[in-house]
Amino acid sequence: MSNIRLQCANGDSLPMIGLGTWKAKPGEVYEAVKSAIEVGYRHIDCASVYGNEAEIGQAIADQINAGTVSRDELWITSKLWCDSFAAEDIKPALISTLHDLQLEYLDLYLMHWPIPLKKGHGMRTADDFVDPVLLPYPDTWLNMNQLSAEGLVRHYGVSNFTVKKLKVLLENTPFKPAVNQVELHPYLQQADLVNFCQGAGIHLTAYSPLGSSDRPDPLKQAGEPVLLENSVIGEIAKELSASAAQVIIAWLNSQGISTIPKSTHLDRQKQNLDSRHLNLSEEQVNKIAEIDLARRYITGEFWIKDEGFYTLEDIWDE
C-alpha cells in the first residue's frame, strides 16, 4: 500500500497518512512539522482554534525555503472555527489562517463543527452560542464555497458531520463536501457513515485514529478502554512485526480512509508513516471489524450547556 493517495477530480491528490497538529504544544510543533516534512509527510492538518498555525507556518516556510519540499507537493488542511460562521466573518478568518501559515492558498478548508458560536466568544455558557435557527450550517457551507472563485482554497469539506447532516447539505446546496473529517478507529468504526460517504463520493479522514490518549484530562473518562492496548490489535501487530499504531493506520487506509495521527516524536512519525507499507490480510481486517465498541473518545460533551441549544443526540444524530 505504499504511496496511497486520494485522487481528486481536478488531479490533486491527498496523502492517506498526514500529521495531526491538535494538542501539539507551542515550542514543539515547529520541530514536529519540520521533522515530519523531512521524513516524508506531505499532508499537514491544522486548525485556527489549535492556536499553533503561526508556528506551523514557519516550519512549512523554512522547509520550502530549504528546498526540502515544494508548495505543490504539500497538502495543507485547515478549519473554519465556529465563531466565524457568519457570511462576513468567513473570508477574514480564512485570510488570517493563510497569513499565519504563510500560504497563498489552502488545499482543503473544513467547517470544523456544525455549531455556530458568537464572534470572539468561547464555549463556556449557552450565551456564547448562536441560535442554529438564525445561523444554519448549510448557509455557512454555501458562503464558504462562494469563495472558490478567489483561488484561496482548492477544496472544501466538513468535520464532525453525521449522515443526517451530510444529507441536509446535499439536499439543500449544490456543493458536495470533498472530505468529512471525523473520529474513526477500531473502537468507533461508524459503518453507516463510512458506507454513506463512500457511496456519495465524500472522502473520509480519521482524526484521533489511535485513541487520542494524550487529549486533555477533562475529555477523558475513568477506566476508559485504551485502543493501543487492545489484544486483537496486539496479536495482529505481532504477526506482522509491526506496532499497534501501524496496524490501526493500515486498517483504516485499507478501507480508503486517510488518517492524521499526531506525533511530535521523530521515531513515531517515521513509524506511523511506514504504515503505508503494511498489508493486512482479509482475516486480520475481519478480526478488527469485530472489536467495534461504538466508543467515542471525543464525545462532544463540551458543547452541552445548561439551557443550551444542543444535546449529544442533536450533535451525533443518535
PDB file of C-alpha atoms in Angstrom:
ATOM      1  CA  MET A   1       0.000   0.000   0.000  1.00  0.00           C
ATOM      2  CA  SER A   2       2.944   2.338  -0.422  1.00  0.00           C
ATOM      3  CA  ASN A   3       2.217   5.848  -1.633  1.00  0.00           C
ATOM      4  CA  ILE A   4      -1.556   5.601  -1.250  1.00  0.00           C
ATOM      5  CA  ARG A   5      -3.193   8.883  -2.199  1.00  0.00           C
ATOM      6  CA  LEU A   6      -6.754  10.033  -2.747  1.00  0.00           C
ATOM      7  CA  GLN A   7      -7.105  11.251  -6.324  1.00  0.00           C
ATOM      8  CA  CYS A   8      -9.387  14.270  -6.641  1.00  0.00           C
ATOM      9  CA  ALA A   9     -11.407  15.122  -9.717  1.00  0.00           C
ATOM     10  CA  ASN A  10      -9.130  18.057 -10.567  1.00  0.00           C
ATOM     11  CA  GLY A  11      -5.980  15.948 -10.365  1.00  0.00           C
ATOM     12  CA  ASP A  12      -4.985  16.929  -6.820  1.00  0.00           C
ATOM     13  CA  SER A  13      -4.053  14.085  -4.513  1.00  0.00           C
ATOM     14  CA  LEU A  14      -4.476  13.836  -0.757  1.00  0.00           C
ATOM     15  CA  PRO A  15      -1.818  11.717   1.003  1.00  0.00           C
ATOM     16  CA  MET A  16      -3.511   8.992   3.042  1.00  0.00           C
ATOM     17  CA  ILE A  17      -1.248   9.479   6.073  1.00  0.00           C
ATOM     18  CA  GLY A  18      -0.848  13.002   7.378  1.00  0.00           C
ATOM     19  CA  LEU A  19       0.384  14.732  10.506  1.00  0.00           C
ATOM     20  CA  GLY A  20      -2.197  15.891  13.011  1.00  0.00           C
ATOM     21  CA  THR A  21      -1.335  19.037  14.992  1.00  0.00           C
ATOM     22  CA  TRP A  22      -4.109  19.194  17.601  1.00  0.00           C
ATOM     23  CA  LYS A  23      -2.522  19.248  21.081  1.00  0.00           C
ATOM     24  CA  ALA A  24       0.955  19.955  19.657  1.00  0.00           C
ATOM     25  CA  LYS A  25       2.335  22.466  22.148  1.00  0.00           C
ATOM     26  CA  PRO A  26       3.906  25.828  21.369  1.00  0.00           C
ATOM     27  CA  GLY A  27       7.633  25.410  21.096  1.00  0.00           C
ATOM     28  CA  GLU A  28       7.396  21.786  19.941  1.00  0.00           C
ATOM     29  CA  VAL A  29       5.015  21.968  16.990  1.00  0.00           C
ATOM     30  CA  TYR A  30       7.610  23.776  14.859  1.00  0.00           C
ATOM     31  CA  GLU A  31      10.102  20.928  15.251  1.00  0.00           C
ATOM     32  CA  ALA A  32       7.336  18.341  14.805  1.00  0.00           C
ATOM     33  CA  VAL A  33       6.217  19.746  11.460  1.00  0.00           C
ATOM     34  CA  LYS A  34       9.791  20.322  10.319  1.00  0.00           C
ATOM     35  CA  SER A  35      10.825  16.735  11.078  1.00  0.00           C
ATOM     36  CA  ALA A  36       7.618  15.313   9.614  1.00  0.00           C
ATOM     37  CA  ILE A  37       8.259  17.001   6.279  1.00  0.00           C
ATOM     38  CA  GLU A  38      11.882  15.812   6.344  1.00  0.00           C
ATOM     39  CA  VAL A  39      10.868  12.153   6.764  1.00  0.00           C
ATOM     40  CA  GLY A  40       8.236  12.311   4.017  1.00  0.00           C
ATOM     41  CA  TYR A  41       4.930  13.636   5.322  1.00  0.00           C
ATOM     42  CA  ARG A  42       3.150  15.730   2.720  1.00  0.00           C
ATOM     43  CA  HIS A  43      -0.204  16.275   4.445  1.00  0.00           C
ATOM     44  CA  ILE A  44      -0.299  18.609   7.468  1.00  0.00           C
ATOM     45  CA  ASP A  45      -3.656  19.005   9.237  1.00  0.00           C
ATOM     46  CA  CYS A  46      -4.199  22.303  11.038  1.00  0.00           C
ATOM     47  CA  ALA A  47      -6.963  24.429  12.561  1.00  0.00           C
ATOM     48  CA  SER A  48      -7.121  28.023  13.716  1.00  0.00           C
ATOM     49  CA  VAL A  49      -8.571  27.015  17.081  1.00  0.00           C
ATOM     50  CA  TYR A  50      -5.481  24.904  17.849  1.00  0.00           C
ATOM     51  CA  GLY A  51      -3.595  28.156  18.364  1.00  0.00           C
ATOM     52  CA  ASN A  52      -0.397  26.976  16.689  1.00  0.00           C
ATOM     53  CA  GLU A  53      -0.786  27.820  12.999  1.00  0.00           C
ATOM     54  CA  ALA A  54       1.862  30.582  13.036  1.00  0.00           C
ATOM     55  CA  GLU A  55       4.483  28.125  14.281  1.00  0.00           C
ATOM     56  CA  ILE A  56       3.353  25.516  11.762  1.00  0.00           C
ATOM     57  CA  GLY A  57       3.533  28.120   9.015  1.00  0.00           C
ATOM     58  CA  GLN A  58       7.121  28.973   9.905  1.00  0.00           C
ATOM     59  CA  ALA A  59       8.111  25.301   9.777  1.00  0.00           C
ATOM     60  CA  ILE A  60       6.471  24.893   6.364  1.00  0.00           C
ATOM     61  CA  ALA A  61       8.100  28.068   5.049  1.00  0.00           C
ATOM     62  CA  ASP A  62      11.529  27.036   6.326  1.00  0.00           C
ATOM     63  CA  GLN A  63      11.271  23.618   4.694  1.00  0.00           C
ATOM     64  CA  ILE A  64      10.156  25.126   1.391  1.00  0.00           C
ATOM     65  CA  ASN A  65      12.964  27.688   1.511  1.00  0.00           C
ATOM     66  CA  ALA A  66      15.470  24.943   2.330  1.00  0.00           C
ATOM     67  CA  GLY A  67      14.398  23.010  -0.764  1.00  0.00           C
ATOM     68  CA  THR A  68      13.178  20.022   1.262  1.00  0.00           C
ATOM     69  CA  VAL A  69       9.764  20.250  -0.365  1.00  0.00           C
ATOM     70  CA  SER A  70       7.872  22.474  -2.788  1.00  0.00           C
ATOM     71  CA  ARG A  71       4.498  24.010  -2.047  1.00  0.00           C
ATOM     72  CA  ASP A  72       2.746  21.967  -4.725  1.00  0.00           C
ATOM     73  CA  GLU A  73       3.989  18.750  -3.102  1.00  0.00           C
ATOM     74  CA  LEU A  74       2.196  19.605   0.130  1.00  0.00           C
ATOM     75  CA  TRP A  75      -1.451  19.209   1.099  1.00  0.00           C
ATOM     76  CA  ILE A  76      -2.330  21.679   3.850  1.00  0.00           C
ATOM     77  CA  THR A  77      -5.694  21.419   5.595  1.00  0.00           C
ATOM     78  CA  SER A  78      -7.159  23.974   7.979  1.00  0.00           C
ATOM     79  CA  LYS A  79     -10.572  24.608   9.504  1.00  0.00           C
ATOM     80  CA  LEU A  80     -13.042  27.448   9.921  1.00  0.00           C
ATOM     81  CA  TRP A  81     -13.735  27.860  13.621  1.00  0.00           C
ATOM     82  CA  CYS A  82     -17.293  28.089  14.878  1.00  0.00           C
ATOM     83  CA  ASP A  83     -17.209  31.784  15.814  1.00  0.00           C
ATOM     84  CA  SER A  84     -16.675  32.781  12.167  1.00  0.00           C
ATOM     85  CA  PHE A  85     -19.711  31.179  10.528  1.00  0.00           C
ATOM     86  CA  ALA A  86     -21.470  34.438   9.605  1.00  0.00           C
ATOM     87  CA  ALA A  87     -21.043  35.405   5.941  1.00  0.00           C
ATOM     88  CA  GLU A  88     -18.969  38.488   6.760  1.00  0.00           C
ATOM     89  CA  ASP A  89     -16.578  36.545   9.013  1.00  0.00           C
ATOM     90  CA  ILE A  90     -15.627  33.620   6.766  1.00  0.00           C
ATOM     91  CA  LYS A  91     -13.147  35.327   4.434  1.00  0.00           C
ATOM     92  CA  PRO A  92     -11.363  37.271   7.218  1.00  0.00           C
ATOM     93  CA  ALA A  93     -10.942  34.005   9.155  1.00  0.00           C
ATOM     94  CA  LEU A  94      -9.509  32.327   6.071  1.00  0.00           C
ATOM     95  CA  ILE A  95      -7.151  35.239   5.392  1.00  0.00           C
ATOM     96  CA  SER A  96      -5.940  35.087   9.000  1.00  0.00           C
ATOM     97  CA  THR A  97      -5.193  31.376   8.668  1.00  0.00           C
ATOM     98  CA  LEU A  98      -3.353  31.910   5.373  1.00  0.00           C
ATOM     99  CA  HIS A  99      -1.313  34.683   6.990  1.00  0.00           C
ATOM    100  CA  ASP A 100      -0.369  32.508   9.945  1.00  0.00           C
ATOM    101  CA  LEU A 101       0.507  29.554   7.715  1.00  0.00           C
ATOM    102  CA  GLN A 102       2.424  31.821   5.287  1.00  0.00           C
ATOM    103  CA  LEU A 103       0.472  30.374   2.377  1.00  0.00           C
ATOM    104  CA  GLU A 104      -1.300  31.792  -0.647  1.00  0.00           C
ATOM    105  CA  TYR A 105      -3.904  29.024  -0.643  1.00  0.00           C
ATOM    106  CA  LEU A 106      -5.150  26.009   1.304  1.00  0.00           C
ATOM    107  CA  ASP A 107      -5.592  22.601  -0.256  1.00  0.00           C
ATOM    108  CA  LEU A 108      -8.582  21.904   1.997  1.00  0.00           C
ATOM    109  CA  TYR A 109     -10.724  24.113   4.234  1.00  0.00           C
ATOM    110  CA  LEU A 110     -13.167  22.414   6.588  1.00  0.00           C
ATOM    111  CA  MET A 111     -16.148  23.604   8.609  1.00  0.00           C
ATOM    112  CA  HIS A 112     -14.822  22.467  11.992  1.00  0.00           C
ATOM    113  CA  TRP A 113     -18.153  21.605  13.667  1.00  0.00           C
ATOM    114  CA  PRO A 114     -21.736  22.324  12.533  1.00  0.00           C
ATOM    115  CA  ILE A 115     -22.246  24.511  15.611  1.00  0.00           C
ATOM    116  CA  PRO A 116     -22.178  28.350  15.472  1.00  0.00           C
ATOM    117  CA  LEU A 117     -20.671  30.489  18.228  1.00  0.00           C
ATOM    118  CA  LYS A 118     -20.832  34.234  18.706  1.00  0.00           C
ATOM    119  CA  LYS A 119     -17.875  36.084  17.234  1.00  0.00           C
ATOM    120  CA  GLY A 120     -14.966  36.242  19.644  1.00  0.00           C
ATOM    121  CA  HIS A 121     -16.683  34.055  22.221  1.00  0.00           C
ATOM    122  CA  GLY A 122     -15.520  30.794  23.708  1.00  0.00           C
ATOM    123  CA  MET A 123     -17.848  27.944  24.556  1.00  0.00           C
ATOM    124  CA  ARG A 124     -18.287  28.406  28.279  1.00  0.00           C
ATOM    125  CA  THR A 125     -22.022  29.027  28.593  1.00  0.00           C
ATOM    126  CA  ALA A 126     -25.141  28.912  26.450  1.00  0.00           C
ATOM    127  CA  ASP A 127     -24.797  32.681  25.948  1.00  0.00           C
ATOM    128  CA  ASP A 128     -21.690  32.078  23.834  1.00  0.00           C
ATOM    129  CA  PHE A 129     -23.707  30.215  21.202  1.00  0.00           C
ATOM    130  CA  VAL A 130     -25.724  31.466  18.235  1.00  0.00           C
ATOM    131  CA  ASP A 131     -29.180  30.002  17.837  1.00  0.00           C
ATOM    132  CA  PRO A 132     -28.657  27.499  14.982  1.00  0.00           C
ATOM    133  CA  VAL A 133     -32.003  28.559  13.514  1.00  0.00           C
ATOM    134  CA  LEU A 134     -30.548  32.035  12.974  1.00  0.00           C
ATOM    135  CA  LEU A 135     -27.253  30.792  11.505  1.00  0.00           C
ATOM    136  CA  PRO A 136     -27.857  27.338   9.992  1.00  0.00           C
ATOM    137  CA  TYR A 137     -24.791  25.384   8.898  1.00  0.00           C
ATOM    138  CA  PRO A 138     -25.995  25.000   5.263  1.00  0.00           C
ATOM    139  CA  ASP A 139     -25.781  28.800   4.945  1.00  0.00           C
ATOM    140  CA  THR A 140     -22.201  28.774   6.204  1.00  0.00           C
ATOM    141  CA  TRP A 141     -21.402  25.944   3.810  1.00  0.00           C
ATOM    142  CA  LEU A 142     -22.814  27.919   0.873  1.00  0.00           C
ATOM    143  CA  ASN A 143     -20.869  31.023   1.824  1.00  0.00           C
ATOM    144  CA  MET A 144     -17.619  29.077   2.205  1.00  0.00           C
ATOM    145  CA  ASN A 145     -17.972  27.631  -1.279  1.00  0.00           C
ATOM    146  CA  GLN A 146     -18.733  31.017  -2.796  1.00  0.00           C
ATOM    147  CA  LEU A 147     -15.104  31.943  -2.122  1.00  0.00           C
ATOM    148  CA  SER A 148     -13.982  29.332  -4.675  1.00  0.00           C
ATOM    149  CA  ALA A 149     -13.507  31.840  -7.469  1.00  0.00           C
ATOM    150  CA  GLU A 150     -10.881  33.726  -5.467  1.00  0.00           C
ATOM    151  CA  GLY A 151      -8.371  30.860  -5.570  1.00  0.00           C
ATOM    152  CA  LEU A 152      -7.713  30.859  -1.827  1.00  0.00           C
ATOM    153  CA  VAL A 153      -8.930  27.274  -1.325  1.00  0.00           C
ATOM    154  CA  ARG A 154      -8.706  24.305  -3.672  1.00  0.00           C
ATOM    155  CA  HIS A 155     -11.193  22.022  -1.876  1.00  0.00           C
ATOM    156  CA  TYR A 156     -13.886  22.498   0.763  1.00  0.00           C
ATOM    157  CA  GLY A 157     -15.086  19.970   3.286  1.00  0.00           C
ATOM    158  CA  VAL A 158     -16.623  19.453   6.692  1.00  0.00           C
ATOM    159  CA  SER A 159     -15.717  17.883  10.004  1.00  0.00           C
ATOM    160  CA  ASN A 160     -17.825  16.094  12.614  1.00  0.00           C
ATOM    161  CA  PHE A 161     -20.775  15.723  10.223  1.00  0.00           C
ATOM    162  CA  THR A 162     -23.193  12.815  10.553  1.00  0.00           C
ATOM    163  CA  VAL A 163     -25.060  11.103   7.735  1.00  0.00           C
ATOM    164  CA  LYS A 164     -28.142  13.183   8.547  1.00  0.00           C
ATOM    165  CA  LYS A 165     -26.232  16.472   8.401  1.00  0.00           C
ATOM    166  CA  LEU A 166     -24.459  15.487   5.178  1.00  0.00           C
ATOM    167  CA  LYS A 167     -27.817  14.733   3.607  1.00  0.00           C
ATOM    168  CA  VAL A 168     -29.021  18.203   4.585  1.00  0.00           C
ATOM    169  CA  LEU A 169     -26.058  19.729   2.728  1.00  0.00           C
ATOM    170  CA  LEU A 170     -26.534  17.539  -0.324  1.00  0.00           C
ATOM    171  CA  GLU A 171     -30.282  18.161  -0.486  1.00  0.00           C
ATOM    172  CA  ASN A 172     -30.161  21.916   0.117  1.00  0.00           C
ATOM    173  CA  THR A 173     -26.954  23.132  -1.544  1.00  0.00           C
ATOM    174  CA  PRO A 174     -25.245  22.469  -4.895  1.00  0.00           C
ATOM    175  CA  PHE A 175     -21.895  21.786  -3.222  1.00  0.00           C
ATOM    176  CA  LYS A 176     -20.716  18.333  -2.124  1.00  0.00           C
ATOM    177  CA  PRO A 177     -18.014  18.205   0.558  1.00  0.00           C
ATOM    178  CA  ALA A 178     -14.757  16.793  -0.754  1.00  0.00           C
ATOM    179  CA  VAL A 179     -13.911  15.444   2.710  1.00  0.00           C
ATOM    180  CA  ASN A 180     -15.612  14.696   6.016  1.00  0.00           C
ATOM    181  CA  GLN A 181     -13.090  14.556   8.863  1.00  0.00           C
ATOM    182  CA  VAL A 182     -14.413  12.567  11.827  1.00  0.00           C
ATOM    183  CA  GLU A 183     -13.254  10.391  14.684  1.00  0.00           C
ATOM    184  CA  LEU A 184     -12.703   6.891  13.286  1.00  0.00           C
ATOM    185  CA  HIS A 185     -10.783   3.917  14.664  1.00  0.00           C
ATOM    186  CA  PRO A 186     -11.399   0.239  15.531  1.00  0.00           C
ATOM    187  CA  TYR A 187     -13.419   1.183  18.637  1.00  0.00           C
ATOM    188  CA  LEU A 188     -15.555   3.655  16.609  1.00  0.00           C
ATOM    189  CA  GLN A 189     -15.956   2.169  13.149  1.00  0.00           C
ATOM    190  CA  GLN A 190     -19.124   4.065  12.096  1.00  0.00           C
ATOM    191  CA  ALA A 191     -20.037   1.656   9.304  1.00  0.00           C
ATOM    192  CA  ASP A 192     -23.175   3.586   8.294  1.00  0.00           C
ATOM    193  CA  LEU A 193     -21.225   6.819   7.924  1.00  0.00           C
ATOM    194  CA  VAL A 194     -18.402   5.110   6.033  1.00  0.00           C
ATOM    195  CA  ASN A 195     -20.835   3.436   3.641  1.00  0.00           C
ATOM    196  CA  PHE A 196     -22.768   6.650   3.049  1.00  0.00           C
ATOM    197  CA  CYS A 197     -19.679   8.782   2.411  1.00  0.00           C
ATOM    198  CA  GLN A 198     -18.085   6.261   0.107  1.00  0.00           C
ATOM    199  CA  GLY A 199     -21.350   5.899  -1.800  1.00  0.00           C
ATOM    200  CA  ALA A 200     -21.687   9.671  -2.114  1.00  0.00           C
ATOM    201  CA  GLY A 201     -18.065  10.228  -3.155  1.00  0.00           C
ATOM    202  CA  ILE A 202     -17.122  12.056   0.052  1.00  0.00           C
ATOM    203  CA  HIS A 203     -13.660  11.109   1.276  1.00  0.00           C
ATOM    204  CA  LEU A 204     -13.243  10.311   4.963  1.00  0.00           C
ATOM    205  CA  THR A 205     -10.285  11.364   7.071  1.00  0.00           C
ATOM    206  CA  ALA A 206      -9.931   9.828  10.529  1.00  0.00           C
ATOM    207  CA  TYR A 207      -8.899  12.069  13.396  1.00  0.00           C
ATOM    208  CA  SER A 208      -7.795  10.593  16.725  1.00  0.00           C
ATOM    209  CA  PRO A 209      -7.183   7.317  14.852  1.00  0.00           C
ATOM    210  CA  LEU A 210      -5.047   5.928  17.694  1.00  0.00           C
ATOM    211  CA  GLY A 211      -7.455   6.785  20.506  1.00  0.00           C
ATOM    212  CA  SER A 212      -6.113  10.222  21.474  1.00  0.00           C
ATOM    213  CA  SER A 213      -4.630   9.097  24.784  1.00  0.00           C
ATOM    214  CA  ASP A 214      -2.868  12.462  25.139  1.00  0.00           C
ATOM    215  CA  ARG A 215      -6.034  14.550  24.942  1.00  0.00           C
ATOM    216  CA  PRO A 216      -6.770  16.926  27.858  1.00  0.00           C
ATOM    217  CA  ASP A 217      -7.818  15.258  31.116  1.00  0.00           C
ATOM    218  CA  PRO A 218     -11.302  16.889  31.149  1.00  0.00           C
ATOM    219  CA  LEU A 219     -12.056  14.975  27.941  1.00  0.00           C
ATOM    220  CA  LYS A 220     -11.139  11.621  29.480  1.00  0.00           C
ATOM    221  CA  GLN A 221     -13.262   9.179  31.445  1.00  0.00           C
ATOM    222  CA  ALA A 222     -12.110   6.973  34.301  1.00  0.00           C
ATOM    223  CA  GLY A 223     -11.453   3.417  33.229  1.00  0.00           C
ATOM    224  CA  GLU A 224     -11.872   4.113  29.514  1.00  0.00           C
ATOM    225  CA  PRO A 225     -10.563   1.406  27.157  1.00  0.00           C
ATOM    226  CA  VAL A 226      -7.103   2.064  25.697  1.00  0.00           C
ATOM    227  CA  LEU A 227      -7.197   1.357  21.975  1.00  0.00           C
ATOM    228  CA  LEU A 228      -3.469   0.751  21.582  1.00  0.00           C
ATOM    229  CA  GLU A 229      -3.643  -1.959  24.276  1.00  0.00           C
ATOM    230  CA  ASN A 230      -6.370  -3.999  22.552  1.00  0.00           C
ATOM    231  CA  SER A 231      -5.356  -7.668  22.490  1.00  0.00           C
ATOM    232  CA  VAL A 232      -6.655  -8.359  18.957  1.00  0.00           C
ATOM    233  CA  ILE A 233      -4.673  -5.471  17.534  1.00  0.00           C
ATOM    234  CA  GLY A 234      -1.685  -6.575  19.601  1.00  0.00           C
ATOM    235  CA  GLU A 235      -1.856 -10.097  18.167  1.00  0.00           C
ATOM    236  CA  ILE A 236      -2.021  -8.788  14.604  1.00  0.00           C
ATOM    237  CA  ALA A 237       0.877  -6.432  15.296  1.00  0.00           C
ATOM    238  CA  LYS A 238       2.934  -9.397  16.496  1.00  0.00           C
ATOM    239  CA  GLU A 239       2.029 -11.405  13.393  1.00  0.00           C
ATOM    240  CA  LEU A 240       3.170  -8.556  11.151  1.00  0.00           C
ATOM    241  CA  SER A 241       6.197  -7.495  13.233  1.00  0.00           C
ATOM    242  CA  ALA A 242       4.587  -4.073  13.467  1.00  0.00           C
ATOM    243  CA  SER A 243       3.323  -1.722  16.160  1.00  0.00           C
ATOM    244  CA  ALA A 244      -0.286  -1.458  17.257  1.00  0.00           C
ATOM    245  CA  ALA A 245      -0.390   2.072  15.810  1.00  0.00           C
ATOM    246  CA  GLN A 246       0.833   0.821  12.443  1.00  0.00           C
ATOM    247  CA  VAL A 247      -1.854  -1.861  12.359  1.00  0.00           C
ATOM    248  CA  ILE A 248      -4.608   0.673  13.077  1.00  0.00           C
ATOM    249  CA  ILE A 249      -3.397   3.139  10.450  1.00  0.00           C
ATOM    250  CA  ALA A 250      -3.022   0.374   7.853  1.00  0.00           C
ATOM    251  CA  TRP A 251      -6.506  -0.928   8.717  1.00  0.00           C
ATOM    252  CA  LEU A 252      -8.055   2.499   8.123  1.00  0.00           C
ATOM    253  CA  ASN A 253      -6.099   3.055   4.922  1.00  0.00           C
ATOM    254  CA  SER A 254      -7.171  -0.362   3.626  1.00  0.00           C
ATOM    255  CA  GLN A 255     -10.744   0.966   3.663  1.00  0.00           C
ATOM    256  CA  GLY A 256      -9.811   4.085   1.717  1.00  0.00           C
ATOM    257  CA  ILE A 257      -9.847   6.250   4.860  1.00  0.00           C
ATOM    258  CA  SER A 258      -6.968   8.686   5.330  1.00  0.00           C
ATOM    259  CA  THR A 259      -5.529   9.307   8.781  1.00  0.00           C
ATOM    260  CA  ILE A 260      -3.857  12.184  10.607  1.00  0.00           C
ATOM    261  CA  PRO A 261      -2.114  10.706  13.667  1.00  0.00           C
ATOM    262  CA  LYS A 262      -0.414  13.352  15.778  1.00  0.00           C
ATOM    263  CA  SER A 263       3.122  12.826  16.995  1.00  0.00           C
ATOM    264  CA  THR A 264       5.895  15.201  17.964  1.00  0.00           C
ATOM    265  CA  HIS A 265       8.458  12.376  18.221  1.00  0.00           C
ATOM    266  CA  LEU A 266      10.578  11.630  15.151  1.00  0.00           C
ATOM    267  CA  ASP A 267      10.684   7.868  15.684  1.00  0.00           C
ATOM    268  CA  ARG A 268       6.908   7.636  15.975  1.00  0.00           C
ATOM    269  CA  GLN A 269       6.426   9.895  12.975  1.00  0.00           C
ATOM    270  CA  LYS A 270       8.567   7.512  10.917  1.00  0.00           C
ATOM    271  CA  GLN A 271       6.759   4.507  12.337  1.00  0.00           C
ATOM    272  CA  ASN A 272       3.325   5.928  11.557  1.00  0.00           C
ATOM    273  CA  LEU A 273       4.325   6.857   8.014  1.00  0.00           C
ATOM    274  CA  ASP A 274       5.779   3.385   7.455  1.00  0.00           C
ATOM    275  CA  SER A 275       2.255   2.001   7.947  1.00  0.00           C
ATOM    276  CA  ARG A 276       1.753   2.634   4.230  1.00  0.00           C
ATOM    277  CA  HIS A 277       3.919  -0.412   3.542  1.00  0.00           C
ATOM    278  CA  LEU A 278       1.868  -2.708   5.799  1.00  0.00           C
ATOM    279  CA  ASN A 279      -0.663  -5.087   4.239  1.00  0.00           C
ATOM    280  CA  LEU A 280      -3.359  -6.701   6.371  1.00  0.00           C
ATOM    281  CA  SER A 281      -4.927  -9.984   5.342  1.00  0.00           C
ATOM    282  CA  GLU A 282      -8.676 -10.270   4.900  1.00  0.00           C
ATOM    283  CA  GLU A 283      -8.792 -12.361   8.065  1.00  0.00           C
ATOM    284  CA  GLN A 284      -6.959  -9.669  10.049  1.00  0.00           C
ATOM    285  CA  VAL A 285      -9.267  -6.955   8.717  1.00  0.00           C
ATOM    286  CA  ASN A 286     -12.286  -9.028   9.726  1.00  0.00           C
ATOM    287  CA  LYS A 287     -10.898  -9.585  13.218  1.00  0.00           C
ATOM    288  CA  ILE A 288     -10.566  -5.859  13.751  1.00  0.00           C
ATOM    289  CA  ALA A 289     -14.101  -5.334  12.466  1.00  0.00           C
ATOM    290  CA  GLU A 290     -15.336  -7.435  15.396  1.00  0.00           C
ATOM    291  CA  ILE A 291     -13.928  -5.192  18.139  1.00  0.00           C
ATOM    292  CA  ASP A 292     -16.121  -2.151  17.437  1.00  0.00           C
ATOM    293  CA  LEU A 293     -17.404  -0.600  20.683  1.00  0.00           C
ATOM    294  CA  ALA A 294     -19.162   2.441  19.164  1.00  0.00           C
ATOM    295  CA  ARG A 295     -16.906   4.285  21.635  1.00  0.00           C
ATOM    296  CA  ARG A 296     -16.118   7.955  21.127  1.00  0.00           C
ATOM    297  CA  TYR A 297     -13.045   9.440  22.748  1.00  0.00           C
ATOM    298  CA  ILE A 298     -14.129  12.917  21.613  1.00  0.00           C
ATOM    299  CA  THR A 299     -17.676  12.736  22.928  1.00  0.00           C
ATOM    300  CA  GLY A 300     -18.709  16.305  22.164  1.00  0.00           C
ATOM    301  CA  GLU A 301     -19.913  16.874  25.723  1.00  0.00           C
ATOM    302  CA  PHE A 302     -18.097  20.235  25.749  1.00  0.00           C
ATOM    303  CA  TRP A 303     -20.900  21.545  23.520  1.00  0.00           C
ATOM    304  CA  ILE A 304     -23.600  20.719  26.066  1.00  0.00           C
ATOM    305  CA  LYS A 305     -24.507  23.690  28.281  1.00  0.00           C
ATOM    306  CA  ASP A 306     -27.284  24.412  30.766  1.00  0.00           C
ATOM    307  CA  GLU A 307     -30.187  25.952  28.856  1.00  0.00           C
ATOM    308  CA  GLY A 308     -28.177  25.472  25.660  1.00  0.00           C
ATOM    309  CA  PHE A 309     -29.228  24.566  22.144  1.00  0.00           C
ATOM    310  CA  TYR A 310     -27.740  21.062  21.939  1.00  0.00           C
ATOM    311  CA  THR A 311     -27.845  17.570  23.368  1.00  0.00           C
ATOM    312  CA  LEU A 312     -25.455  14.797  22.406  1.00  0.00           C
ATOM    313  CA  GLU A 313     -28.322  13.299  20.409  1.00  0.00           C
ATOM    314  CA  ASP A 314     -28.505  16.546  18.413  1.00  0.00           C
ATOM    315  CA  ILE A 315     -24.782  16.544  17.718  1.00  0.00           C
ATOM    316  CA  TRP A 316     -24.407  12.917  16.676  1.00  0.00           C
ATOM    317  CA  ASP A 317     -27.992  12.219  15.489  1.00  0.00           C
ATOM    318  CA  GLU A 318     -28.015   9.024  17.538  1.00  0.00           C
TER     319      GLU A 318
END
